[in-house]
Amino acid sequence: MSAVAIDIGSRYARIARVGAHGAPELVELPGAVPGEGLPVPAGEDGGRDAALRAAYAAYVGQHGVPDRLVIVAPRPDRSGPAGHGADASAGLHGTGRTPPLSVLSTPHAVLALLRHAGTATAGRYVVCDLGAASAEVSVCVVTAGAVAVAGCARHAPADGYGAGFEAALLAEAGLPCDEAGRRVLAGLRAEDGAALRLDLALDSAGRNPDRYDATAVHRVAGRNITAGTVRLALRRLAAGLDLATAEALDGAAPAPAPAPAEEASPAEEAARAAVGGLVAVGGTARFAPLLRHLTGGGWPLVPLPAGTDPALAAVYGAALVAAGLADPADRYPYAVCVGAHRTVAGRPENQELLVCGAGLLEPGGAAVFAEAGGERLRVRTGPAGAAAGRPVEVRVRDPEGAVSVPVRTLALPGGAEDDRFHLGVRLAVDGTARLVLRPLDAGAPAEFPLGELPTDLRTDPKGVRL
């Protein structure tokens, strides 16, 4: 089976698959920059959509239509890219064959890579996607069977995030911030001893800027790039990242505004202490001094699998998902049902009512309600005047394996003869579920805790905690 993933950045379109050795790798295509991917033309009409169609066409031209396609979305939003990906796959191949398509947000793709490697377990993680255009920070809650994005923030300066940093360095060397200039800068950083020289120069300039800011860390065409220029540009990177991280943490757990001083407020420190680790990905995450800024601020960095370029982490994780080697964990995989009573031909019958189909429940998302024919069902909880309705058993079911296991039995409150409700279920960010009763009038919905839903019915159907 040929399964591929596509990640469209502001500069490169990266296509990856799982190789014969079982590890993800970039797909080699004509015109691709080694280790980067296909360049995205600057100012191309259509932007990301056009780049996606062009990258897909390039792949199909060399390797044919894939059996499965996963597209990485820069933020946890599946509304736009999925349609564009379908257009690309259907419109660029004459046979009309469209591969099964799914869209995965960057944090889900990155955590799929880490979960596959065993380096991300249950807990909270901050995923920082540090690219040329922006720094996007997502606070993610990882549970046994799902990954929920609890808060996110984006810092995108007008001249770009990583792009602004590179432009400042190249300007001092008299070079334009174009593809050629960036390659020169990348070559300088790759020279033997360059990283050590930069670290020593930045450390010295930090302790005594008047004396060491003028120290040359790179030399290009007879002109120097100094430690002072790098420090100023790094300070801008760090400030933008810190701002986005604070906003994302505030979104995940609202807290008082941060203190104006450089030191973190008690609320920030508490939010940071609740995070299991920070993951830095994207092209700008290659810059080691920025990572040291994070560790110096007390963030525990989660290492990427050995040898993984941070710019390729998202597309590698998506390639594992495409190949079926990693679970994206962005939806609850099973259906949720309840026991129901109906009167058929004057005789009572026990039935199982489907509340939520498999793959529809998103951690932290809205409640999903039972429907029939595209309309929400109206249910009654119990006999008129009863203090509590009949016991209702909530079950989860694997539609493929036909395995069904109980979760919890609830005693829902009864009501009047004509009282009717919409019945739904929602999954909280922490992975626990709630059964939802929403009155047909303007009354407030009632929620009943179900605890953690089972996440693997295939291997341990008897080990479900009730």
Short mmCIF file of N, CA and C in Angstrom, two decimals, residues 300-458:
data_model
loop_
_atom_site.label_atom_id
_atom_site.label_comp_id
_atom_site.label_asym_id
_atom_site.label_seq_id
_atom_site.Cartn_x
_atom_site.Cartn_y
_atom_site.Cartn_z
N PRO A 300 10.85 21.66 30.28
CA PRO A 300 11.48 20.38 29.94
C PRO A 300 11.18 20.05 28.48
N LEU A 301 12.22 19.96 27.66
CA LEU A 301 12.03 19.69 26.25
C LEU A 301 11.87 18.19 26.01
N VAL A 302 10.87 17.83 25.21
CA VAL A 302 10.67 16.44 24.84
C VAL A 302 11.49 16.17 23.58
N PRO A 303 12.44 15.24 23.63
CA PRO A 303 13.28 14.99 22.46
C PRO A 303 12.50 14.32 21.34
N LEU A 304 12.83 14.70 20.11
CA LEU A 304 12.27 14.01 18.96
C LEU A 304 13.00 12.69 18.77
N PRO A 305 12.38 11.73 18.08
CA PRO A 305 13.08 10.47 17.81
C PRO A 305 14.45 10.73 17.20
N ALA A 306 15.42 9.91 17.53
CA ALA A 306 16.82 10.12 17.14
C ALA A 306 16.94 10.45 15.66
N GLY A 307 17.62 11.55 15.40
CA GLY A 307 17.90 11.92 14.03
C GLY A 307 16.79 12.66 13.31
N THR A 308 15.66 12.92 13.97
CA THR A 308 14.54 13.59 13.32
C THR A 308 14.79 15.08 13.22
N ASP A 309 14.77 15.60 12.02
CA ASP A 309 14.87 17.04 11.79
C ASP A 309 13.57 17.67 12.30
N PRO A 310 13.63 18.70 13.17
CA PRO A 310 12.39 19.29 13.69
C PRO A 310 11.48 19.84 12.60
N ALA A 311 12.06 20.23 11.45
CA ALA A 311 11.23 20.73 10.35
C ALA A 311 10.39 19.63 9.72
N LEU A 312 10.76 18.37 9.94
CA LEU A 312 10.07 17.24 9.33
C LEU A 312 9.21 16.47 10.31
N ALA A 313 9.16 16.90 11.57
CA ALA A 313 8.46 16.11 12.59
C ALA A 313 6.99 15.93 12.26
N ALA A 314 6.32 17.00 11.83
CA ALA A 314 4.88 16.91 11.57
C ALA A 314 4.58 15.98 10.40
N VAL A 315 5.30 16.12 9.30
CA VAL A 315 5.01 15.28 8.13
C VAL A 315 5.41 13.83 8.39
N TYR A 316 6.43 13.61 9.23
CA TYR A 316 6.79 12.24 9.59
C TYR A 316 5.70 11.60 10.44
N GLY A 317 5.16 12.35 11.40
CA GLY A 317 4.06 11.80 12.21
C GLY A 317 2.85 11.50 11.35
N ALA A 318 2.55 12.40 10.42
CA ALA A 318 1.40 12.18 9.53
C ALA A 318 1.64 10.97 8.62
N ALA A 319 2.89 10.74 8.21
CA ALA A 319 3.20 9.57 7.38
C ALA A 319 2.97 8.28 8.16
N LEU A 320 3.29 8.28 9.44
CA LEU A 320 3.02 7.10 10.27
C LEU A 320 1.52 6.84 10.37
N VAL A 321 0.74 7.93 10.49
CA VAL A 321 -0.71 7.79 10.54
C VAL A 321 -1.24 7.26 9.21
N ALA A 322 -0.72 7.81 8.10
CA ALA A 322 -1.16 7.38 6.77
C ALA A 322 -0.90 5.89 6.56
N ALA A 323 0.23 5.42 7.08
CA ALA A 323 0.60 4.01 6.91
C ALA A 323 -0.10 3.09 7.90
N GLY A 324 -0.88 3.66 8.81
CA GLY A 324 -1.58 2.84 9.79
C GLY A 324 -0.70 2.39 10.94
N LEU A 325 0.47 3.01 11.10
CA LEU A 325 1.39 2.63 12.18
C LEU A 325 1.20 3.45 13.44
N ALA A 326 0.45 4.54 13.35
CA ALA A 326 0.20 5.39 14.52
C ALA A 326 -1.25 5.83 14.48
N ASP A 327 -1.83 5.93 15.65
CA ASP A 327 -3.21 6.39 15.79
C ASP A 327 -3.21 7.90 15.94
N PRO A 328 -3.95 8.64 15.09
CA PRO A 328 -3.94 10.11 15.24
C PRO A 328 -4.59 10.57 16.53
N ALA A 329 -5.49 9.74 17.09
CA ALA A 329 -6.11 10.01 18.40
C ALA A 329 -6.83 11.35 18.43
N ASP A 330 -7.32 11.82 17.27
CA ASP A 330 -8.03 13.09 17.26
C ASP A 330 -9.54 12.92 17.33
N ARG A 331 -10.03 11.70 17.39
CA ARG A 331 -11.44 11.40 17.53
C ARG A 331 -11.59 10.13 18.37
N TYR A 332 -12.71 10.03 19.12
CA TYR A 332 -12.95 8.80 19.86
C TYR A 332 -13.33 7.71 18.87
N PRO A 333 -12.67 6.54 18.91
CA PRO A 333 -12.81 5.58 17.81
C PRO A 333 -14.07 4.73 17.84
N TYR A 334 -14.87 4.79 18.92
CA TYR A 334 -16.00 3.88 19.03
C TYR A 334 -17.33 4.62 19.14
N ALA A 335 -18.41 3.89 18.89
CA ALA A 335 -19.75 4.45 19.01
C ALA A 335 -20.20 4.41 20.47
N VAL A 336 -21.05 5.37 20.86
CA VAL A 336 -21.62 5.42 22.21
C VAL A 336 -23.12 5.17 22.10
N CYS A 337 -23.63 4.22 22.89
CA CYS A 337 -25.04 3.82 22.82
C CYS A 337 -25.64 3.81 24.23
N VAL A 338 -26.95 3.84 24.29
CA VAL A 338 -27.65 3.70 25.57
C VAL A 338 -28.78 2.71 25.39
N GLY A 339 -29.13 2.05 26.47
CA GLY A 339 -30.29 1.18 26.44
C GLY A 339 -31.56 2.01 26.44
N ALA A 340 -32.53 1.64 25.62
CA ALA A 340 -33.77 2.40 25.49
C ALA A 340 -34.96 1.46 25.50
N HIS A 341 -36.12 2.03 25.79
CA HIS A 341 -37.37 1.26 25.83
C HIS A 341 -38.33 1.87 24.82
N ARG A 342 -38.90 1.03 23.97
CA ARG A 342 -39.88 1.52 23.00
C ARG A 342 -41.09 0.58 23.02
N THR A 343 -42.21 1.15 22.68
CA THR A 343 -43.43 0.36 22.60
C THR A 343 -43.73 0.09 21.13
N VAL A 344 -43.72 -1.19 20.77
CA VAL A 344 -43.96 -1.60 19.39
C VAL A 344 -45.18 -2.51 19.37
N ALA A 345 -46.21 -2.11 18.63
CA ALA A 345 -47.46 -2.88 18.54
C ALA A 345 -48.04 -3.15 19.92
N GLY A 346 -47.91 -2.14 20.77
CA GLY A 346 -48.49 -2.26 22.11
C GLY A 346 -47.68 -3.05 23.08
N ARG A 347 -46.49 -3.50 22.68
CA ARG A 347 -45.65 -4.30 23.58
C ARG A 347 -44.33 -3.58 23.81
N PRO A 348 -43.84 -3.51 25.07
CA PRO A 348 -42.55 -2.86 25.34
C PRO A 348 -41.38 -3.70 24.83
N GLU A 349 -40.40 -3.03 24.27
CA GLU A 349 -39.20 -3.69 23.77
C GLU A 349 -37.96 -2.94 24.24
N ASN A 350 -36.93 -3.68 24.58
CA ASN A 350 -35.65 -3.08 24.92
C ASN A 350 -34.81 -2.96 23.65
N GLN A 351 -34.26 -1.80 23.43
CA GLN A 351 -33.43 -1.56 22.25
C GLN A 351 -32.17 -0.81 22.65
N GLU A 352 -31.22 -0.78 21.75
CA GLU A 352 -29.99 -0.01 21.96
C GLU A 352 -30.04 1.21 21.05
N LEU A 353 -29.99 2.39 21.65
CA LEU A 353 -30.08 3.64 20.91
C LEU A 353 -28.68 4.21 20.66
N LEU A 354 -28.35 4.41 19.39
CA LEU A 354 -27.06 5.01 19.04
C LEU A 354 -27.11 6.50 19.34
N VAL A 355 -26.23 6.95 20.24
CA VAL A 355 -26.15 8.38 20.59
C VAL A 355 -25.11 9.07 19.72
N CYS A 356 -23.96 8.44 19.55
CA CYS A 356 -22.85 9.05 18.82
C CYS A 356 -22.13 7.98 18.03
N GLY A 357 -21.98 8.17 16.73
CA GLY A 357 -21.29 7.21 15.90
C GLY A 357 -19.79 7.21 16.13
N ALA A 358 -19.14 6.16 15.70
CA ALA A 358 -17.69 6.05 15.85
C ALA A 358 -16.99 7.17 15.09
N GLY A 359 -15.99 7.77 15.73
CA GLY A 359 -15.18 8.79 15.07
C GLY A 359 -15.80 10.16 15.02
N LEU A 360 -16.91 10.39 15.75
CA LEU A 360 -17.56 11.71 15.72
C LEU A 360 -17.26 12.54 16.96
N LEU A 361 -16.78 11.91 18.00
CA LEU A 361 -16.60 12.59 19.27
C LEU A 361 -15.18 13.12 19.37
N GLU A 362 -15.05 14.43 19.54
CA GLU A 362 -13.74 15.07 19.58
C GLU A 362 -13.44 15.57 21.00
N PRO A 363 -12.28 15.24 21.56
CA PRO A 363 -11.95 15.74 22.90
C PRO A 363 -11.99 17.27 22.94
N GLY A 364 -12.75 17.81 23.87
CA GLY A 364 -12.86 19.25 23.99
C GLY A 364 -13.86 19.86 23.03
N GLY A 365 -14.49 19.04 22.18
CA GLY A 365 -15.45 19.56 21.21
C GLY A 365 -16.86 19.62 21.75
N ALA A 366 -17.78 19.99 20.85
CA ALA A 366 -19.19 20.10 21.24
C ALA A 366 -19.81 18.72 21.43
N ALA A 367 -20.92 18.70 22.13
CA ALA A 367 -21.65 17.45 22.34
C ALA A 367 -22.23 16.96 21.01
N VAL A 368 -22.31 15.65 20.86
CA VAL A 368 -22.92 15.02 19.70
C VAL A 368 -24.23 14.39 20.16
N PHE A 369 -25.32 14.69 19.44
CA PHE A 369 -26.65 14.25 19.88
C PHE A 369 -27.19 13.15 18.97
N ALA A 370 -28.02 12.29 19.56
CA ALA A 370 -28.65 11.20 18.81
C ALA A 370 -29.56 11.78 17.74
N GLU A 371 -29.48 11.21 16.54
CA GLU A 371 -30.26 11.70 15.41
C GLU A 371 -30.91 10.54 14.66
N ALA A 372 -31.92 10.88 13.90
CA ALA A 372 -32.56 9.94 12.97
C ALA A 372 -33.07 10.76 11.79
N GLY A 373 -32.65 10.39 10.59
CA GLY A 373 -33.08 11.12 9.41
C GLY A 373 -32.60 12.55 9.39
N GLY A 374 -31.46 12.82 10.01
CA GLY A 374 -30.91 14.17 10.02
C GLY A 374 -31.49 15.08 11.07
N GLU A 375 -32.39 14.59 11.91
CA GLU A 375 -32.98 15.40 12.98
C GLU A 375 -32.70 14.76 14.34
N ARG A 376 -32.54 15.61 15.33
CA ARG A 376 -32.29 15.09 16.68
C ARG A 376 -33.52 14.37 17.22
N LEU A 377 -33.22 13.23 17.86
CA LEU A 377 -34.30 12.47 18.47
C LEU A 377 -34.80 13.16 19.73
N ARG A 378 -36.07 12.95 20.00
CA ARG A 378 -36.66 13.44 21.25
C ARG A 378 -36.90 12.24 22.15
N VAL A 379 -36.32 12.29 23.34
CA VAL A 379 -36.42 11.14 24.23
C VAL A 379 -37.09 11.56 25.54
N ARG A 380 -37.65 10.57 26.23
CA ARG A 380 -38.23 10.78 27.55
C ARG A 380 -37.42 9.98 28.55
N THR A 381 -37.16 10.54 29.71
CA THR A 381 -36.26 9.88 30.65
C THR A 381 -36.95 8.91 31.59
N GLY A 382 -38.21 9.04 31.81
CA GLY A 382 -38.86 8.14 32.75
C GLY A 382 -40.33 8.42 32.88
N PRO A 383 -41.02 7.62 33.67
CA PRO A 383 -42.47 7.79 33.83
C PRO A 383 -42.80 9.10 34.53
N ALA A 384 -43.97 9.60 34.27
CA ALA A 384 -44.40 10.86 34.84
C ALA A 384 -44.41 10.79 36.36
N GLY A 385 -43.87 11.84 36.97
CA GLY A 385 -43.89 11.94 38.41
C GLY A 385 -42.84 11.14 39.12
N ALA A 386 -42.02 10.37 38.39
CA ALA A 386 -41.00 9.56 39.05
C ALA A 386 -39.83 10.44 39.47
N ALA A 387 -39.25 10.14 40.61
CA ALA A 387 -38.08 10.90 41.06
C ALA A 387 -36.87 10.60 40.19
N ALA A 388 -36.82 9.41 39.67
CA ALA A 388 -35.74 9.05 38.76
C ALA A 388 -36.29 8.08 37.72
N GLY A 389 -35.81 8.20 36.50
CA GLY A 389 -36.26 7.32 35.44
C GLY A 389 -35.67 5.93 35.60
N ARG A 390 -35.97 5.08 34.62
CA ARG A 390 -35.40 3.73 34.66
C ARG A 390 -33.89 3.81 34.54
N PRO A 391 -33.18 2.85 35.13
CA PRO A 391 -31.72 2.84 34.96
C PRO A 391 -31.35 2.75 33.48
N VAL A 392 -30.41 3.57 33.07
CA VAL A 392 -29.98 3.63 31.68
C VAL A 392 -28.53 3.16 31.60
N GLU A 393 -28.31 2.11 30.85
CA GLU A 393 -26.95 1.60 30.68
C GLU A 393 -26.30 2.24 29.47
N VAL A 394 -25.12 2.83 29.69
CA VAL A 394 -24.34 3.43 28.60
C VAL A 394 -23.27 2.43 28.18
N ARG A 395 -23.17 2.19 26.89
CA ARG A 395 -22.20 1.23 26.34
C ARG A 395 -21.43 1.88 25.20
N VAL A 396 -20.25 1.33 24.93
CA VAL A 396 -19.50 1.71 23.73
C VAL A 396 -19.35 0.47 22.86
N ARG A 397 -19.34 0.72 21.54
CA ARG A 397 -19.38 -0.39 20.61
C ARG A 397 -18.39 -0.17 19.48
N ASP A 398 -17.69 -1.25 19.13
CA ASP A 398 -16.81 -1.24 17.97
C ASP A 398 -17.65 -1.70 16.77
N PRO A 399 -17.96 -0.79 15.83
CA PRO A 399 -18.85 -1.18 14.73
C PRO A 399 -18.26 -2.25 13.82
N GLU A 400 -16.94 -2.35 13.76
CA GLU A 400 -16.33 -3.36 12.89
C GLU A 400 -16.27 -4.72 13.56
N GLY A 401 -15.84 -4.76 14.81
CA GLY A 401 -15.71 -6.03 15.51
C GLY A 401 -16.96 -6.47 16.23
N ALA A 402 -17.98 -5.59 16.25
CA ALA A 402 -19.25 -5.90 16.93
C ALA A 402 -19.03 -6.18 18.42
N VAL A 403 -17.98 -5.60 18.99
CA VAL A 403 -17.72 -5.75 20.42
C VAL A 403 -18.40 -4.60 21.14
N SER A 404 -19.18 -4.92 22.17
CA SER A 404 -19.89 -3.90 22.94
C SER A 404 -19.63 -4.14 24.41
N VAL A 405 -19.24 -3.08 25.13
CA VAL A 405 -18.94 -3.22 26.55
C VAL A 405 -19.65 -2.12 27.33
N PRO A 406 -20.06 -2.40 28.58
CA PRO A 406 -20.72 -1.38 29.39
C PRO A 406 -19.74 -0.35 29.93
N VAL A 407 -20.21 0.87 30.06
CA VAL A 407 -19.41 1.93 30.65
C VAL A 407 -19.93 2.28 32.04
N ARG A 408 -21.23 2.60 32.11
CA ARG A 408 -21.83 2.97 33.40
C ARG A 408 -23.35 2.91 33.27
N THR A 409 -24.00 2.63 34.38
CA THR A 409 -25.45 2.67 34.44
C THR A 409 -25.87 3.91 35.23
N LEU A 410 -26.73 4.73 34.61
CA LEU A 410 -27.15 5.99 35.21
C LEU A 410 -28.64 5.94 35.53
N ALA A 411 -29.02 6.63 36.59
CA ALA A 411 -30.43 6.82 36.93
C ALA A 411 -30.75 8.28 36.59
N LEU A 412 -31.36 8.49 35.44
CA LEU A 412 -31.66 9.84 34.99
C LEU A 412 -32.94 10.34 35.66
N PRO A 413 -33.05 11.62 35.92
CA PRO A 413 -34.25 12.15 36.58
C PRO A 413 -35.48 12.00 35.69
N GLY A 414 -36.62 11.68 36.29
CA GLY A 414 -37.86 11.56 35.54
C GLY A 414 -38.46 12.92 35.28
N GLY A 415 -39.58 12.93 34.59
CA GLY A 415 -40.24 14.18 34.26
C GLY A 415 -41.70 13.97 33.99
N ALA A 416 -42.33 15.04 33.53
CA ALA A 416 -43.75 14.97 33.21
C ALA A 416 -43.97 14.14 31.96
N GLU A 417 -45.22 13.80 31.72
CA GLU A 417 -45.56 12.92 30.59
C GLU A 417 -45.10 13.51 29.26
N ASP A 418 -45.18 14.83 29.13
CA ASP A 418 -44.85 15.44 27.85
C ASP A 418 -43.43 16.02 27.82
N ASP A 419 -42.62 15.77 28.84
CA ASP A 419 -41.24 16.26 28.85
C ASP A 419 -40.39 15.45 27.86
N ARG A 420 -39.66 16.15 26.99
CA ARG A 420 -38.80 15.48 26.04
C ARG A 420 -37.44 16.18 26.02
N PHE A 421 -36.42 15.41 25.69
CA PHE A 421 -35.05 15.93 25.70
C PHE A 421 -34.31 15.47 24.44
N HIS A 422 -33.27 16.21 24.12
CA HIS A 422 -32.27 15.73 23.17
C HIS A 422 -31.18 15.05 23.98
N LEU A 423 -30.77 13.87 23.54
CA LEU A 423 -29.79 13.08 24.28
C LEU A 423 -28.46 13.09 23.53
N GLY A 424 -27.39 13.47 24.23
CA GLY A 424 -26.08 13.55 23.59
C GLY A 424 -24.97 13.12 24.52
N VAL A 425 -23.79 13.19 24.01
CA VAL A 425 -22.59 12.86 24.78
C VAL A 425 -21.49 13.80 24.34
N ARG A 426 -20.65 14.18 25.28
CA ARG A 426 -19.49 15.00 24.92
C ARG A 426 -18.27 14.47 25.64
N LEU A 427 -17.12 14.76 25.05
CA LEU A 427 -15.84 14.30 25.60
C LEU A 427 -15.04 15.51 26.02
N ALA A 428 -14.72 15.59 27.30
CA ALA A 428 -13.98 16.74 27.82
C ALA A 428 -12.51 16.66 27.43
N VAL A 429 -11.81 17.76 27.63
CA VAL A 429 -10.39 17.82 27.29
C VAL A 429 -9.58 16.79 28.06
N ASP A 430 -9.99 16.50 29.27
CA ASP A 430 -9.23 15.56 30.09
C ASP A 430 -9.52 14.10 29.75
N GLY A 431 -10.36 13.86 28.72
CA GLY A 431 -10.63 12.50 28.30
C GLY A 431 -11.84 11.86 28.96
N THR A 432 -12.48 12.56 29.90
CA THR A 432 -13.67 12.00 30.54
C THR A 432 -14.92 12.43 29.76
N ALA A 433 -15.95 11.57 29.79
CA ALA A 433 -17.15 11.80 29.00
C ALA A 433 -18.31 12.21 29.90
N ARG A 434 -19.29 12.86 29.28
CA ARG A 434 -20.53 13.27 29.96
C ARG A 434 -21.71 12.90 29.07
N LEU A 435 -22.75 12.33 29.68
CA LEU A 435 -24.01 12.18 28.98
C LEU A 435 -24.79 13.47 29.16
N VAL A 436 -25.36 13.99 28.08
CA VAL A 436 -25.99 15.31 28.09
C VAL A 436 -27.48 15.16 27.81
N LEU A 437 -28.31 15.76 28.67
CA LEU A 437 -29.75 15.87 28.45
C LEU A 437 -30.08 17.34 28.22
N ARG A 438 -30.55 17.68 27.02
CA ARG A 438 -30.86 19.08 26.70
C ARG A 438 -32.37 19.21 26.51
N PRO A 439 -33.04 19.99 27.36
CA PRO A 439 -34.50 20.17 27.21
C PRO A 439 -34.83 20.82 25.86
N LEU A 440 -36.01 20.53 25.36
CA LEU A 440 -36.42 21.13 24.10
C LEU A 440 -36.72 22.61 24.25
N ASP A 441 -37.04 23.05 25.47
CA ASP A 441 -37.26 24.47 25.69
C ASP A 441 -35.92 25.14 25.97
N ALA A 442 -35.92 26.29 26.54
CA ALA A 442 -34.69 27.04 26.77
C ALA A 442 -33.98 26.64 28.06
N GLY A 443 -34.40 25.57 28.67
CA GLY A 443 -33.78 25.16 29.92
C GLY A 443 -32.34 24.75 29.76
N ALA A 444 -31.59 24.84 30.85
CA ALA A 444 -30.17 24.49 30.82
C ALA A 444 -30.00 22.98 30.70
N PRO A 445 -29.03 22.52 29.92
CA PRO A 445 -28.80 21.07 29.81
C PRO A 445 -28.23 20.51 31.10
N ALA A 446 -28.53 19.24 31.36
CA ALA A 446 -27.96 18.53 32.50
C ALA A 446 -26.91 17.55 31.99
N GLU A 447 -25.83 17.40 32.75
CA GLU A 447 -24.76 16.49 32.35
C GLU A 447 -24.52 15.47 33.46
N PHE A 448 -24.21 14.24 33.03
CA PHE A 448 -24.00 13.13 33.95
C PHE A 448 -22.66 12.48 33.64
N PRO A 449 -21.73 12.46 34.59
CA PRO A 449 -20.39 11.96 34.30
C PRO A 449 -20.35 10.47 34.01
N LEU A 450 -19.56 10.13 33.00
CA LEU A 450 -19.36 8.73 32.61
C LEU A 450 -17.95 8.23 32.90
N GLY A 451 -17.05 9.13 33.28
CA GLY A 451 -15.66 8.75 33.48
C GLY A 451 -14.94 8.59 32.16
N GLU A 452 -13.82 7.88 32.16
CA GLU A 452 -13.05 7.66 30.95
C GLU A 452 -13.68 6.55 30.12
N LEU A 453 -13.86 6.81 28.84
CA LEU A 453 -14.40 5.80 27.95
C LEU A 453 -13.31 4.79 27.58
N PRO A 454 -13.67 3.53 27.37
CA PRO A 454 -12.68 2.53 26.95
C PRO A 454 -12.03 2.94 25.63
N THR A 455 -10.75 2.66 25.49
CA THR A 455 -10.03 3.11 24.30
C THR A 455 -9.50 1.96 23.45
N ASP A 456 -9.61 0.72 23.89
CA ASP A 456 -9.14 -0.39 23.07
C ASP A 456 -10.01 -1.61 23.33
N LEU A 457 -11.09 -1.72 22.58
CA LEU A 457 -12.00 -2.84 22.76
C LEU A 457 -11.47 -4.12 22.14
N ARG A 458 -10.53 -3.99 21.22
CA ARG A 458 -10.05 -5.18 20.50
C ARG A 458 -9.16 -6.06 21.36
#
